[in-house]
Coordinates of C-alpha atoms in Angstrom, one line a residue:
M10 CA 25.0 -30.5 -15.6
R11 CA 27.2 -27.5 -14.6
P12 CA 25.8 -24.9 -12.3
R13 CA 24.0 -22.0 -14.2
T14 CA 25.2 -18.5 -13.6
V15 CA 23.8 -15.3 -12.2
H16 CA 26.0 -12.2 -12.6
V17 CA 25.8 -9.2 -10.4
L18 CA 27.5 -6.2 -12.0
T19 CA 28.3 -3.2 -9.8
F20 CA 31.1 -0.8 -8.9
E21 CA 32.4 0.4 -5.6
G22 CA 30.3 3.2 -4.2
C23 CA 27.1 2.3 -6.0
P24 CA 24.3 2.8 -3.5
H25 CA 22.3 -0.1 -4.8
A26 CA 25.1 -2.7 -5.1
D27 CA 24.2 -4.5 -1.8
S28 CA 20.5 -4.5 -2.6
A29 CA 21.2 -6.1 -6.0
K30 CA 23.3 -8.8 -4.5
A31 CA 20.8 -9.5 -1.8
A32 CA 18.0 -9.7 -4.3
A33 CA 20.0 -12.2 -6.4
L34 CA 20.9 -14.4 -3.4
T35 CA 17.3 -14.4 -2.2
A36 CA 16.0 -15.4 -5.6
I37 CA 18.6 -18.1 -5.9
S38 CA 17.7 -19.5 -2.5
D39 CA 14.0 -19.5 -3.3
F40 CA 14.5 -21.1 -6.7
G41 CA 17.1 -23.7 -5.4
G42 CA 19.5 -25.6 -7.4
P43 CA 23.1 -25.5 -8.7
I44 CA 23.5 -21.8 -9.5
E45 CA 26.7 -19.8 -9.4
L46 CA 26.5 -16.1 -8.3
I47 CA 29.4 -14.2 -9.9
E48 CA 30.2 -10.6 -8.8
V49 CA 31.7 -8.4 -11.5
D50 CA 33.4 -5.0 -10.9
L51 CA 32.4 -2.8 -13.7
L52 CA 35.4 -0.6 -13.1
D53 CA 37.8 -3.4 -13.8
P54 CA 39.2 -2.8 -17.3
E55 CA 39.9 -6.6 -17.6
I56 CA 36.3 -7.8 -17.4
P57 CA 35.1 -9.8 -20.4
A58 CA 33.7 -7.6 -23.3
E59 CA 30.2 -9.1 -23.1
L60 CA 29.9 -7.8 -19.5
K61 CA 30.7 -4.2 -20.4
G62 CA 28.2 -1.4 -21.2
Y63 CA 25.8 -2.2 -18.4
P64 CA 24.7 0.3 -15.7
S65 CA 25.2 -0.4 -12.0
P66 CA 23.6 -2.5 -10.6
T67 CA 22.7 -5.1 -13.2
V68 CA 21.7 -8.7 -12.6
L69 CA 22.1 -11.1 -15.5
V70 CA 20.4 -14.5 -15.5
G71 CA 22.0 -16.6 -18.2
M72 CA 23.6 -13.5 -19.6
K73 CA 20.3 -11.7 -19.9
D74 CA 19.5 -8.5 -18.0
V75 CA 16.5 -9.1 -15.6
S76 CA 15.7 -5.4 -16.0
P77 CA 16.5 -4.5 -19.6
G78 CA 16.2 -1.1 -21.2
E79 CA 19.0 0.9 -19.6
G80 CA 22.5 1.1 -21.0
T81 CA 25.5 3.3 -20.6
Q82 CA 26.6 3.8 -24.3
G83 CA 30.1 2.7 -23.6
G84 CA 30.5 4.5 -20.3
I85 CA 29.8 3.5 -16.7
G86 CA 26.8 4.9 -14.9
C87 CA 24.1 4.1 -12.3
R88 CA 20.8 2.4 -13.1
A89 CA 18.1 5.0 -12.6
S90 CA 15.6 2.4 -11.4
G91 CA 17.9 1.1 -8.7
A92 CA 18.4 -2.5 -7.9
P93 CA 16.1 -5.2 -9.3
S94 CA 13.8 -6.9 -6.8
A95 CA 14.2 -10.5 -5.8
E96 CA 10.9 -11.2 -7.5
E97 CA 12.3 -9.9 -10.8
V98 CA 15.3 -12.2 -10.5
R99 CA 13.2 -15.1 -9.5
L100 CA 10.9 -14.6 -12.6
A101 CA 14.0 -14.4 -14.8
L102 CA 15.2 -17.8 -13.3
E103 CA 11.8 -19.3 -14.0
G104 CA 12.0 -17.9 -17.5
A105 CA 15.4 -19.5 -18.0
W106 CA 14.0 -22.8 -16.7
A107 CA 11.0 -22.6 -19.1
Q108 CA 13.5 -22.3 -22.0
D109 CA 16.0 -24.8 -20.7
P110 CA 14.8 -27.3 -18.0
R111 CA 18.4 -28.1 -17.1
W112 CA 18.2 -24.9 -15.0
H113 CA 16.0 -26.7 -12.4
P114 CA 17.6 -28.7 -9.6
D115 CA 15.3 -31.7 -10.2
E116 CA 17.1 -32.1 -13.5
D117 CA 20.5 -32.4 -11.9
P118 CA 21.3 -35.8 -10.3
A119 CA 24.0 -34.3 -8.2
P120 CA 23.3 -30.6 -7.4
H121 CA 26.2 -28.3 -6.7
P122 CA 25.6 -25.8 -3.8
S123 CA 25.1 -22.2 -4.8
R124 CA 28.2 -20.0 -4.2
T125 CA 29.6 -16.6 -5.0
V126 CA 32.5 -16.4 -7.4
R127 CA 34.5 -13.3 -8.4
L128 CA 36.5 -13.8 -11.6
S129 CA 39.6 -11.7 -12.3
F130 CA 41.7 -11.9 -15.5
R131 CA 45.3 -10.7 -16.0
P132 CA 48.5 -11.7 -17.8
G133 CA 50.5 -14.7 -16.5
R134 CA 53.4 -14.1 -14.2
P135 CA 56.7 -16.0 -14.1
E136 CA 56.6 -16.6 -10.4
E137 CA 53.3 -18.5 -10.7
A138 CA 54.7 -21.1 -13.1
P139 CA 54.7 -23.9 -10.4
E140 CA 51.0 -23.2 -9.9
Y141 CA 50.4 -23.5 -13.6
V142 CA 52.3 -26.8 -13.7
A143 CA 50.2 -28.2 -10.8
L144 CA 46.9 -27.0 -12.4
R145 CA 47.8 -28.8 -15.7
G146 CA 47.6 -32.1 -13.9
Q147 CA 44.1 -31.4 -12.4
T148 CA 42.0 -30.8 -15.6
R149 CA 39.0 -33.0 -16.3
Q150 CA 40.4 -34.2 -19.7
N151 CA 43.9 -34.6 -21.1
A152 CA 45.6 -33.8 -17.8
F153 CA 49.4 -33.7 -17.7
S154 CA 51.2 -34.6 -14.5
E155 CA 54.4 -32.7 -13.5
D156 CA 56.4 -35.8 -14.5
R157 CA 54.7 -36.1 -17.9
L158 CA 55.3 -32.4 -18.6
R159 CA 59.0 -32.8 -17.6
S160 CA 59.2 -35.7 -20.1
V161 CA 58.4 -33.3 -22.9
G162 CA 60.7 -30.6 -21.7
V163 CA 58.2 -28.5 -19.8
T164 CA 59.0 -27.5 -16.2
A165 CA 58.2 -24.6 -13.9
E166 CA 61.6 -23.2 -14.8
T167 CA 61.1 -23.3 -18.5
W168 CA 57.5 -22.0 -18.2
A169 CA 58.7 -19.1 -16.1
A170 CA 61.5 -18.3 -18.5
G171 CA 59.1 -18.3 -21.4
I172 CA 56.8 -15.8 -19.7
D173 CA 59.8 -13.7 -18.6
S174 CA 61.3 -13.5 -22.1
G175 CA 57.9 -12.8 -23.8
S176 CA 58.1 -15.9 -25.9
L177 CA 55.2 -17.5 -24.1
P178 CA 52.4 -14.8 -23.7
G179 CA 49.4 -15.8 -21.8
H180 CA 46.5 -14.9 -19.5
V181 CA 45.1 -16.3 -16.4
C182 CA 41.8 -16.3 -14.4
V183 CA 42.1 -15.8 -10.7
V184 CA 39.5 -16.4 -7.9
D185 CA 40.3 -15.5 -4.3
G186 CA 44.0 -15.1 -5.2
N187 CA 44.2 -18.6 -6.8
V188 CA 44.7 -19.3 -10.5
V189 CA 41.8 -21.4 -11.7
G190 CA 42.5 -21.3 -15.5
Y191 CA 44.9 -20.1 -18.1
C192 CA 45.9 -20.0 -21.8
F193 CA 49.4 -19.5 -23.2
G194 CA 50.6 -19.2 -26.8
D195 CA 53.8 -19.2 -28.8
R196 CA 55.0 -15.7 -29.8
E197 CA 56.9 -16.9 -32.8
S198 CA 54.5 -19.4 -34.3
G199 CA 51.1 -18.2 -33.3
E200 CA 50.3 -21.5 -31.7
I201 CA 47.9 -21.7 -28.8
V202 CA 50.0 -24.0 -26.6
V203 CA 47.7 -24.7 -23.7
V204 CA 44.2 -23.9 -22.4
A205 CA 43.5 -25.4 -18.9
V206 CA 40.7 -24.8 -16.4
L207 CA 40.0 -26.5 -13.1
P208 CA 36.9 -28.7 -13.3
E209 CA 35.0 -26.8 -10.6
F210 CA 35.3 -23.6 -12.7
E211 CA 34.2 -25.1 -16.0
G212 CA 31.0 -23.6 -17.5
L213 CA 31.7 -20.0 -16.3
G214 CA 33.4 -18.7 -19.5
V215 CA 36.9 -18.9 -18.0
G216 CA 38.4 -21.0 -20.9
R217 CA 36.8 -18.8 -23.5
E218 CA 38.0 -15.6 -22.0
V219 CA 41.6 -16.6 -21.4
L220 CA 41.7 -18.0 -25.0
R221 CA 40.3 -14.7 -26.4
R222 CA 42.8 -12.6 -24.5
T223 CA 45.8 -14.7 -25.5
A224 CA 44.6 -14.8 -29.2
D225 CA 44.2 -11.0 -29.1
E226 CA 47.8 -10.7 -27.9
L227 CA 49.1 -13.0 -30.7
V228 CA 47.2 -11.1 -33.3
A229 CA 48.6 -7.8 -31.9
L230 CA 52.0 -9.3 -32.5
G231 CA 51.2 -9.7 -36.2
H232 CA 49.9 -13.2 -36.5
R233 CA 46.9 -13.6 -38.9
R234 CA 46.7 -17.4 -38.6
L235 CA 46.5 -19.1 -35.2
Y236 CA 46.5 -22.8 -34.6
L237 CA 46.2 -25.4 -31.9
S238 CA 46.0 -29.1 -31.4
C239 CA 43.1 -30.9 -29.7
S240 CA 41.3 -34.2 -29.5
P241 CA 39.8 -35.4 -32.8
F242 CA 37.0 -37.2 -31.0
P243 CA 33.5 -35.5 -30.9
E244 CA 32.9 -36.8 -27.4
S245 CA 35.8 -34.7 -26.1
R246 CA 34.9 -31.3 -24.5
S247 CA 37.6 -29.5 -26.5
Y248 CA 36.2 -30.8 -29.8
G249 CA 33.0 -28.7 -29.6
F250 CA 34.5 -25.9 -27.5
Y251 CA 37.0 -24.6 -30.2
R252 CA 34.6 -25.2 -33.1
H253 CA 31.9 -23.1 -31.3
L254 CA 34.4 -20.3 -31.1
G255 CA 35.2 -20.4 -34.9
W256 CA 38.2 -22.7 -35.0
R257 CA 38.2 -25.0 -38.1
S258 CA 40.0 -28.3 -38.8
T259 CA 43.0 -28.2 -41.1
G260 CA 42.4 -31.9 -41.9
T261 CA 45.8 -32.8 -40.4
I262 CA 46.8 -34.9 -37.4
D263 CA 49.9 -34.1 -35.4
G264 CA 52.5 -36.5 -34.1
N265 CA 50.6 -37.0 -30.9
G266 CA 47.4 -38.0 -32.6
D267 CA 45.7 -34.7 -32.1
E268 CA 43.8 -32.8 -34.7
V269 CA 45.2 -29.4 -35.8
L270 CA 42.7 -26.5 -35.8
E271 CA 43.3 -23.1 -37.2
L272 CA 41.7 -19.6 -36.9
V273 CA 42.5 -17.2 -39.7
V274 CA 41.7 -13.6 -38.8
R275 CA 41.2 -10.4 -40.6
K276 CA 43.3 -7.3 -39.8
S277 CA 40.2 -6.0 -38.1
W278 CA 39.8 -7.6 -34.6
T279 CA 36.3 -6.6 -33.6
T280 CA 34.1 -9.3 -32.2
P281 CA 34.0 -9.5 -28.4
S282 CA 33.9 -13.3 -28.2
G283 CA 36.9 -13.9 -30.3
P284 CA 38.6 -13.3 -33.6
T285 CA 36.8 -12.6 -36.8
R286 CA 37.4 -15.4 -39.3
S287 CA 38.2 -14.4 -42.9
G288 CA 35.6 -15.4 -45.4

């Protein structure tokens, strides 16, 4: 089981930010188990859409506000009630456990230590291409070593050139200055060429968010049909991941034995989690 997540949403200067983080850490410590604490800067324009619209501070347990009832109607503001208490966060954790026992450490044969993670998203950069190549060989499934990439014509140099020319638009997730996941697409064809996330950062929404941002960019370039290739086997992580996000099989298998999925979008691009499929 992957660690569950607690998000602490604040912005610099919020007088209750430290109290909210302390409450979350205390509750996590008391509850125990493999729980990730993710700090989110509400002033960052690049945060995922589903984290926008909350007042500061907000603590989310399993993406649910532990103190619901206050919103900002599209702006950024302070929570009138201040920071939630550690007891509120603990009760939310217990509620999550009641709905899904996998939240509890006793259900995890190899618990991960709790830690704080700050995710940041931005477009890919040519100078980081060697890092992208190295990461591609470290994924949990379908890893490609540098030599294997070179055998199909992909090197740090060609990757950097694609980003620099605009032919390979993509977005990355950065933690503590290091790239932990990315997605890149083909400007001309509308193909999602690669989605890769380091194993220790799976389950945090990294793959979903970099895919959404890259798909957004391809649609903005005029594409109304996006496609990608992935494993045709249901036991593969990618099989359920893409289908959950609305991608559908074309019924075709490419030359590498992968299934081709597509996402046909309307001109309106409105849903926060990804494209809106045409009916």
